[in-house]
Coordinates of C-alpha atoms in Angstrom, one line a residue:
Chain W
M1 CA 69.8 78.8 116.4
N2 CA 68.5 79.6 119.9
Y3 CA 70.4 82.2 121.7
P4 CA 69.9 82.9 125.4
N5 CA 68.5 86.3 125.7
G6 CA 71.5 87.6 127.6
R7 CA 71.6 91.2 126.6
K8 CA 73.9 93.7 128.1
G9 CA 72.8 95.7 131.0
V10 CA 70.7 93.1 132.6
S11 CA 70.1 93.8 136.3
Q12 CA 71.9 91.5 138.6
R13 CA 71.7 91.2 142.3
S14 CA 75.0 91.9 144.0
S15 CA 75.5 89.5 146.8
K16 CA 77.9 91.8 148.4
Q17 CA 75.8 94.9 148.7
G18 CA 72.5 93.1 148.7
K19 CA 71.0 95.5 146.2
T20 CA 70.2 95.5 142.5
Q21 CA 72.8 97.0 140.1
A22 CA 73.0 97.4 136.3
T23 CA 76.0 95.5 135.1
F24 CA 77.5 95.1 131.7
S25 CA 78.7 91.6 131.0
N26 CA 81.2 92.7 128.4
R27 CA 82.6 95.6 130.3
G28 CA 86.4 95.7 129.8
M29 CA 86.4 93.1 127.0
T30 CA 88.1 94.2 123.8
L31 CA 86.5 93.6 120.5
E32 CA 89.1 91.0 119.8
E33 CA 88.3 89.1 123.0
D34 CA 84.6 89.2 122.2
I35 CA 85.3 87.8 118.7
A36 CA 87.5 85.1 120.2
L37 CA 84.7 84.0 122.5
T38 CA 82.3 84.1 119.6
N39 CA 84.5 81.9 117.5
D40 CA 84.9 79.4 120.3
Y41 CA 81.1 79.4 120.7
Y42 CA 80.6 78.9 116.9
R43 CA 83.1 76.1 116.9
H44 CA 81.6 74.2 119.8
A45 CA 78.0 74.8 118.6
N46 CA 79.1 73.6 115.2
I47 CA 78.1 76.8 113.5
A48 CA 81.4 77.9 111.9
I49 CA 85.1 77.2 112.0
V50 CA 86.9 80.5 112.3
H51 CA 90.3 81.2 113.8
K52 CA 92.4 84.3 114.4
N53 CA 95.6 84.2 112.4
P54 CA 98.6 84.4 114.8
T55 CA 100.7 87.6 114.7
P56 CA 103.6 86.9 112.4
I57 CA 107.0 87.0 114.2
Q58 CA 110.5 87.1 112.7
I59 CA 112.5 84.9 115.1
V60 CA 116.2 85.8 115.3
N61 CA 117.5 84.0 118.3
V62 CA 116.2 80.9 120.2
D63 CA 117.7 79.3 123.3
Y64 CA 117.2 75.6 123.8
P65 CA 117.8 74.9 127.5
K66 CA 118.1 71.3 128.4
R67 CA 114.9 69.6 129.6
S68 CA 112.7 72.7 129.1
A69 CA 110.9 74.5 126.4
A70 CA 112.7 76.5 123.8
V71 CA 112.9 80.2 124.7
I72 CA 112.7 82.8 122.0
K73 CA 115.3 85.4 123.0
E74 CA 115.1 87.9 120.1
A75 CA 112.3 88.3 117.7
Y76 CA 110.4 91.1 115.9
F77 CA 106.9 91.8 114.8
K78 CA 106.3 91.4 111.0
Q79 CA 103.5 92.9 109.0
A80 CA 100.8 90.4 108.4
S81 CA 100.0 89.5 104.8
T82 CA 96.4 88.7 105.5
T83 CA 93.6 89.9 107.7
D84 CA 93.0 88.9 111.3
F85 CA 90.4 86.1 110.9
N86 CA 89.4 83.5 108.4
G87 CA 87.6 80.2 108.2
V88 CA 84.6 78.4 106.7
Y89 CA 80.9 79.1 107.2
R90 CA 78.1 77.3 105.4
G91 CA 80.6 76.0 102.8
R92 CA 81.9 79.5 102.1
Y93 CA 85.4 80.9 102.8
I94 CA 85.1 83.9 105.1
D95 CA 87.8 86.5 105.9
F96 CA 87.6 89.6 108.0
E97 CA 89.4 92.2 110.0
A98 CA 88.2 93.7 113.3
K99 CA 88.9 97.2 114.5
E100 CA 87.9 99.2 117.4
T101 CA 87.7 103.0 117.4
K102 CA 87.3 105.6 120.2
N103 CA 86.2 108.1 117.6
K104 CA 82.6 109.2 118.2
T105 CA 81.6 110.4 114.8
S106 CA 83.5 108.3 112.3
F107 CA 85.7 105.3 111.6
P108 CA 89.1 106.5 110.3
L109 CA 90.3 104.5 107.3
S110 CA 93.8 104.7 108.6
N111 CA 92.8 101.7 110.8
I112 CA 92.9 99.6 107.6
H113 CA 96.0 99.0 105.5
Q114 CA 96.4 98.7 101.8
H115 CA 97.6 95.1 102.0
Q116 CA 94.4 94.2 103.8
I117 CA 92.3 95.7 101.1
D118 CA 94.4 93.9 98.5
H119 CA 94.0 90.6 100.4
M120 CA 90.2 91.1 100.7
R121 CA 89.8 92.0 97.1
A122 CA 91.7 88.9 96.0
C123 CA 89.7 86.6 98.3
E124 CA 86.4 88.1 97.1
A125 CA 87.5 87.6 93.5
H126 CA 87.9 83.9 94.3
G127 CA 84.5 83.6 95.8
G128 CA 85.3 84.3 99.4
I129 CA 83.2 86.5 101.7
C130 CA 85.1 89.4 103.2
F131 CA 84.1 92.1 105.6
I132 CA 85.2 94.2 108.5
I133 CA 83.8 94.4 112.0
V134 CA 84.0 97.9 113.6
K135 CA 83.4 98.7 117.2
F136 CA 82.5 102.2 118.1
A137 CA 83.7 102.0 121.7
I138 CA 81.9 105.2 122.9
H139 CA 78.6 104.1 121.4
E140 CA 79.1 100.5 122.6
E141 CA 78.0 99.4 119.1
V142 CA 79.5 96.9 116.8
Y143 CA 78.9 97.0 113.0
F144 CA 79.5 94.5 110.2
L145 CA 80.5 96.1 106.9
P146 CA 80.7 94.0 103.7
A147 CA 84.0 94.4 101.9
A148 CA 82.3 95.8 98.8
K149 CA 81.1 98.8 100.8
L150 CA 84.5 99.2 102.5
F151 CA 86.2 99.2 99.0
W152 CA 83.9 102.1 98.0
Y153 CA 85.0 104.3 100.9
W154 CA 88.6 103.2 100.5
N155 CA 88.7 104.2 96.8
D156 CA 86.7 107.4 97.4
Q157 CA 89.4 108.7 99.8
F158 CA 91.9 108.8 96.9
Q159 CA 89.4 110.7 94.7
G160 CA 89.0 113.6 97.1
G161 CA 86.6 111.9 99.4
R162 CA 86.7 111.6 103.1
K163 CA 89.4 109.6 104.9
S164 CA 86.9 108.0 107.3
I165 CA 83.5 106.3 107.3
P166 CA 81.0 108.5 109.2
Y167 CA 79.2 106.9 112.1
D168 CA 75.9 107.9 110.5
H169 CA 76.9 106.1 107.3
M170 CA 77.9 103.0 109.2
K171 CA 74.4 102.9 110.8
V172 CA 72.9 102.8 107.3
E173 CA 75.5 100.8 105.3
G174 CA 76.5 98.4 108.0
E175 CA 74.7 95.8 110.0
L176 CA 74.5 96.4 113.7
L177 CA 75.6 93.3 115.5
P178 CA 73.6 92.9 118.7
F179 CA 75.3 91.5 121.8
H180 CA 74.3 88.0 122.7
Y181 CA 75.5 86.1 125.7
Q182 CA 77.4 83.5 123.7
A183 CA 77.7 84.9 120.2
R184 CA 78.9 88.2 121.6
V185 CA 79.8 89.5 118.1
D186 CA 77.2 87.6 116.1
Y187 CA 78.6 88.1 112.6
A188 CA 77.1 84.8 111.4
A189 CA 73.7 86.3 111.7
A190 CA 74.7 89.1 109.5
L191 CA 76.2 86.6 107.0
D192 CA 72.9 84.7 107.0
K193 CA 71.0 87.9 106.2
L194 CA 73.4 89.3 103.6
Y195 CA 74.8 86.3 101.7
F196 CA 72.7 83.2 102.1
Chain D
M1 CA 96.2 77.1 83.0
N2 CA 99.4 76.9 81.0
Y3 CA 102.4 75.8 83.0
P4 CA 105.9 76.0 81.6
N5 CA 107.1 72.4 81.2
G6 CA 109.9 73.0 83.7
R7 CA 110.3 69.5 85.0
K8 CA 113.0 68.5 87.4
G9 CA 116.2 67.0 86.1
V10 CA 116.2 69.1 82.9
S11 CA 119.7 69.2 81.3
Q12 CA 121.3 72.6 81.6
R13 CA 124.5 73.9 80.2
S14 CA 126.9 74.8 83.0
S15 CA 128.7 77.9 81.9
K16 CA 131.5 77.2 84.4
Q17 CA 132.5 73.8 83.2
G18 CA 131.2 74.1 79.7
K19 CA 129.5 70.8 79.7
T20 CA 126.0 69.5 80.1
Q21 CA 124.8 68.5 83.6
A22 CA 121.7 67.2 85.0
T23 CA 120.5 69.7 87.6
F24 CA 117.5 69.6 90.0
S25 CA 115.9 73.0 90.3
N26 CA 114.4 72.2 93.6
R27 CA 117.5 70.7 95.2
G28 CA 117.8 71.8 98.8
M29 CA 114.3 73.3 98.9
T30 CA 112.1 72.0 101.7
L31 CA 108.5 71.1 101.0
E32 CA 107.4 74.1 102.9
E33 CA 109.5 76.4 100.8
D34 CA 108.2 74.8 97.6
I35 CA 104.6 75.3 98.8
A36 CA 105.3 78.9 99.7
L37 CA 106.6 79.5 96.1
T38 CA 103.5 77.7 94.8
N39 CA 101.2 79.9 96.9
D40 CA 103.0 83.0 95.6
Y41 CA 102.6 81.9 92.1
Y42 CA 98.9 81.0 92.6
R43 CA 98.3 84.4 94.1
H44 CA 100.1 86.3 91.3
A45 CA 98.6 84.2 88.6
N46 CA 95.2 84.7 90.1
I47 CA 94.6 81.0 90.7
A48 CA 94.1 80.8 94.4
I49 CA 94.6 82.8 97.6
V50 CA 96.4 80.6 100.1
H51 CA 98.6 81.6 103.0
K52 CA 100.6 79.8 105.6
N53 CA 99.4 80.5 109.1
P54 CA 102.1 82.0 111.2
T55 CA 103.5 79.9 114.1
P56 CA 101.7 81.0 117.2
I57 CA 103.9 82.5 119.8
Q58 CA 103.3 83.3 123.5
I59 CA 105.0 86.7 124.0
V60 CA 106.1 87.3 127.6
N61 CA 108.4 90.2 127.4
V62 CA 108.8 93.0 124.8
D63 CA 111.3 95.8 124.8
Y64 CA 110.4 99.1 123.2
P65 CA 113.6 101.0 122.5
K66 CA 113.2 104.7 121.6
R67 CA 113.1 105.3 117.8
S68 CA 113.4 101.7 116.8
A69 CA 111.2 98.6 116.4
A70 CA 109.9 96.7 119.4
V71 CA 112.1 93.7 120.3
I72 CA 110.5 90.6 121.7
K73 CA 112.9 89.5 124.5
E74 CA 111.1 86.4 125.8
A75 CA 108.5 84.3 124.1
Y76 CA 107.6 80.7 123.7
F77 CA 106.2 78.5 120.9
K78 CA 102.5 77.6 121.3
Q79 CA 100.7 74.6 119.8
A80 CA 98.8 75.7 116.7
S81 CA 95.0 75.2 116.8
T82 CA 94.8 74.8 113.1
T83 CA 96.7 73.3 110.2
D84 CA 99.5 75.1 108.3
F85 CA 97.8 76.5 105.3
N86 CA 94.3 77.7 104.4
G87 CA 92.7 79.9 101.8
V88 CA 90.1 80.0 99.0
Y89 CA 90.2 78.2 95.7
R90 CA 87.4 78.4 93.1
G91 CA 85.0 79.6 95.8
R92 CA 85.8 76.8 98.2
Y93 CA 87.5 77.0 101.6
I94 CA 90.7 74.8 101.5
D95 CA 92.8 73.8 104.4
F96 CA 95.9 71.5 104.5
E97 CA 98.9 70.4 106.4
A98 CA 102.3 69.6 104.7
K99 CA 104.7 67.0 106.0
E100 CA 108.0 65.7 104.8
T101 CA 109.3 62.2 105.7
K102 CA 112.7 60.6 105.2
N103 CA 111.0 57.2 105.7
K104 CA 111.3 55.1 102.6
T105 CA 108.5 52.7 103.0
S106 CA 105.7 54.6 104.8
F107 CA 104.5 57.9 106.2
P108 CA 104.3 57.7 110.0
L109 CA 101.0 59.0 111.4
S110 CA 102.9 60.5 114.3
N111 CA 103.6 63.4 111.9
I112 CA 100.0 64.4 112.3
H113 CA 98.4 65.5 115.6
Q114 CA 95.0 64.8 116.9
H115 CA 94.1 68.5 117.0
Q116 CA 94.9 68.8 113.3
I117 CA 92.6 65.8 112.6
D118 CA 89.9 67.5 114.7
H119 CA 90.3 70.8 112.8
M120 CA 90.2 69.1 109.4
R121 CA 87.1 67.1 110.4
A122 CA 85.3 70.3 111.5
C123 CA 86.3 72.2 108.4
E124 CA 85.1 69.4 106.1
A125 CA 81.8 69.2 108.1
H126 CA 81.3 72.9 107.1
G127 CA 82.0 72.3 103.5
G128 CA 85.7 73.0 103.3
I129 CA 88.2 70.9 101.4
C130 CA 90.9 69.4 103.6
F131 CA 93.9 67.4 102.7
I132 CA 97.6 66.7 103.5
I133 CA 100.6 67.0 101.3
V134 CA 103.3 64.4 102.0
K135 CA 106.8 64.5 100.6
F136 CA 108.8 61.3 100.5
A137 CA 112.2 62.9 100.5
I138 CA 114.1 59.7 99.4
H139 CA 111.8 59.1 96.5
E140 CA 111.6 62.9 95.7
E141 CA 107.9 62.5 95.3
V142 CA 105.1 64.6 96.7
Y143 CA 101.5 63.2 97.2
F144 CA 98.2 64.9 97.8
L145 CA 96.0 62.8 100.1
P146 CA 92.3 63.9 100.7
A147 CA 91.3 64.2 104.4
A148 CA 88.7 61.5 104.1
K149 CA 91.4 59.0 103.2
L150 CA 93.7 60.3 106.0
F151 CA 90.8 59.9 108.5
W152 CA 90.5 56.3 107.5
Y153 CA 94.2 55.5 108.3
W154 CA 94.0 57.7 111.4
N155 CA 91.0 55.7 112.8
D156 CA 92.4 52.4 111.7
Q157 CA 95.5 52.8 113.9
F158 CA 93.3 52.9 117.0
Q159 CA 91.6 49.6 115.9
G160 CA 94.7 47.5 115.7
G161 CA 95.7 48.9 112.3
R162 CA 99.1 50.2 111.3
K163 CA 100.5 53.5 112.6
S164 CA 101.6 54.7 109.2
I165 CA 100.5 55.0 105.6
P166 CA 102.6 52.6 103.5
Y167 CA 104.3 54.3 100.6
D168 CA 102.6 51.7 98.3
H169 CA 99.2 52.7 99.6
M170 CA 100.1 56.4 99.0
K171 CA 100.9 55.7 95.4
V172 CA 97.4 54.3 95.0
E173 CA 95.3 56.4 97.4
G174 CA 97.1 59.7 96.9
E175 CA 97.6 61.9 93.9
L176 CA 101.2 62.3 92.8
L177 CA 101.9 66.0 92.4
P178 CA 104.4 66.5 89.5
F179 CA 107.0 69.3 89.9
H180 CA 106.4 72.3 87.7
Y181 CA 108.7 75.3 87.4
Q182 CA 106.2 77.7 89.0
A183 CA 103.6 75.5 90.6
R184 CA 106.2 73.4 92.3
V185 CA 103.7 71.6 94.4
D186 CA 100.7 71.8 92.1
Y187 CA 97.9 70.9 94.5
A188 CA 95.4 73.0 92.6
A189 CA 95.6 70.5 89.7
A190 CA 94.8 67.7 92.2
L191 CA 91.9 69.8 93.6
D192 CA 90.5 70.2 90.0
K193 CA 90.7 66.5 89.4
L194 CA 89.2 65.4 92.7
Y195 CA 86.7 68.1 93.7
F196 CA 85.6 70.2 90.7

C-alpha cells in the first residue's frame, strides 16, 4: 500500500492572506467521521469492507403521506447489541468500537459498556478480531487497543483496579495510529502488524 | 450439535378440545423473526455470533424532554449500504440477506438490489462467505443459496436471461433448510456442508 504522505500540520499557502500557515487537515473532524472516511477509502481501494452499524431505533409512529417518503413521527433510541463497526479484512471478521475522550491522562472505562465487552468476547471466541480505537482529543493521538488488553483492564476494575486506562499505559499497550491523508485512522496497518 | 427433533407439523394434544391436532409451531412467524430466533439460539448455544443490522434512519428532529428519554420527532428511512445480517461463524465472516416470496414458481430478482450484490461481491472478494436465504411462503420451504450462484442468475438477467430464479432451480442449486425447534432457519448446517 502506498499512502500519500499527507501528514497533519503540513504548511499550506493561504490564497486569501498570501502567506504560509500551518493547517490541520482533520481539524474539527470527529473520530467517527475520520473512521467513516477511512472505511470509504478501504472499500474503494479494495483493502477491507467495514461499515458502521446504524443506530438502532424503536419506531412507534410512521406517517405515509401520499406521493412522498414515509415520515417517522415518533421513535426512540435503543441500546445497540453490538459494537459500532464490523466487517471483513484479509478473510477475518473484524469488530470494533471507537471512542473519543477529552481526558488528558486516562481513558475512562465508563466509555465502554458491559454488553460491548460481552459482544467482543463472543466474537473473539469464534475467531473474530476485536479491538477499540481511542482518540485522546487533547493529545490529538489515536490508539488501537486489542480486545484482549481491553479485557484485562475491564476485569481489573472489578478487582480493586483502576476504572480507566492511563494514557501512559495506552502509549505502551496500544498502537499509535498515525494520520494519513486517505487512511485517516489506519487501523488496517495495526491489524497487519498484530494479527497477520 | 444436537438439535431437538422439533419438526413442524408435530401432533400436539390440545388441552382445550381434548383431541389431537396438527399444529405448526412457526405459523405466523415471518422469515425475519425465525432468523432472529435462530441467531439468538446460535449466540446462546455458542455456535455463531450473528446480528441483524438495524435499519438506517436519517434523523432530522429530536426532542429532549426533561427527565425522560429523547424522542425522535422527524426521521426518514435511508437505503442500507449492506445486507441484513452479518457476523462470525467458525472464524469466518458471514453476510447474508433474507427474502420471503409469495410467488409459487420463482423468486423474482427484483427482491434483491444492486447495492446488495455489490456488497456481497466485495465481502466475498475479501474472504467472507455470503449467501441469501429465500422463503417460498406457499411451499413453506426455506432455501440457502450461495452468493456465487446468486451472482450467476443476477448477471444472466442482463444478458437476456430470466429476471427470477425458478423454484425448480432453487430446489437443485440451493440447500433446503429444514425447520428445527431452536435453529428454525438452520443456515449454519448449510455452511458446514458447503464451506467447511
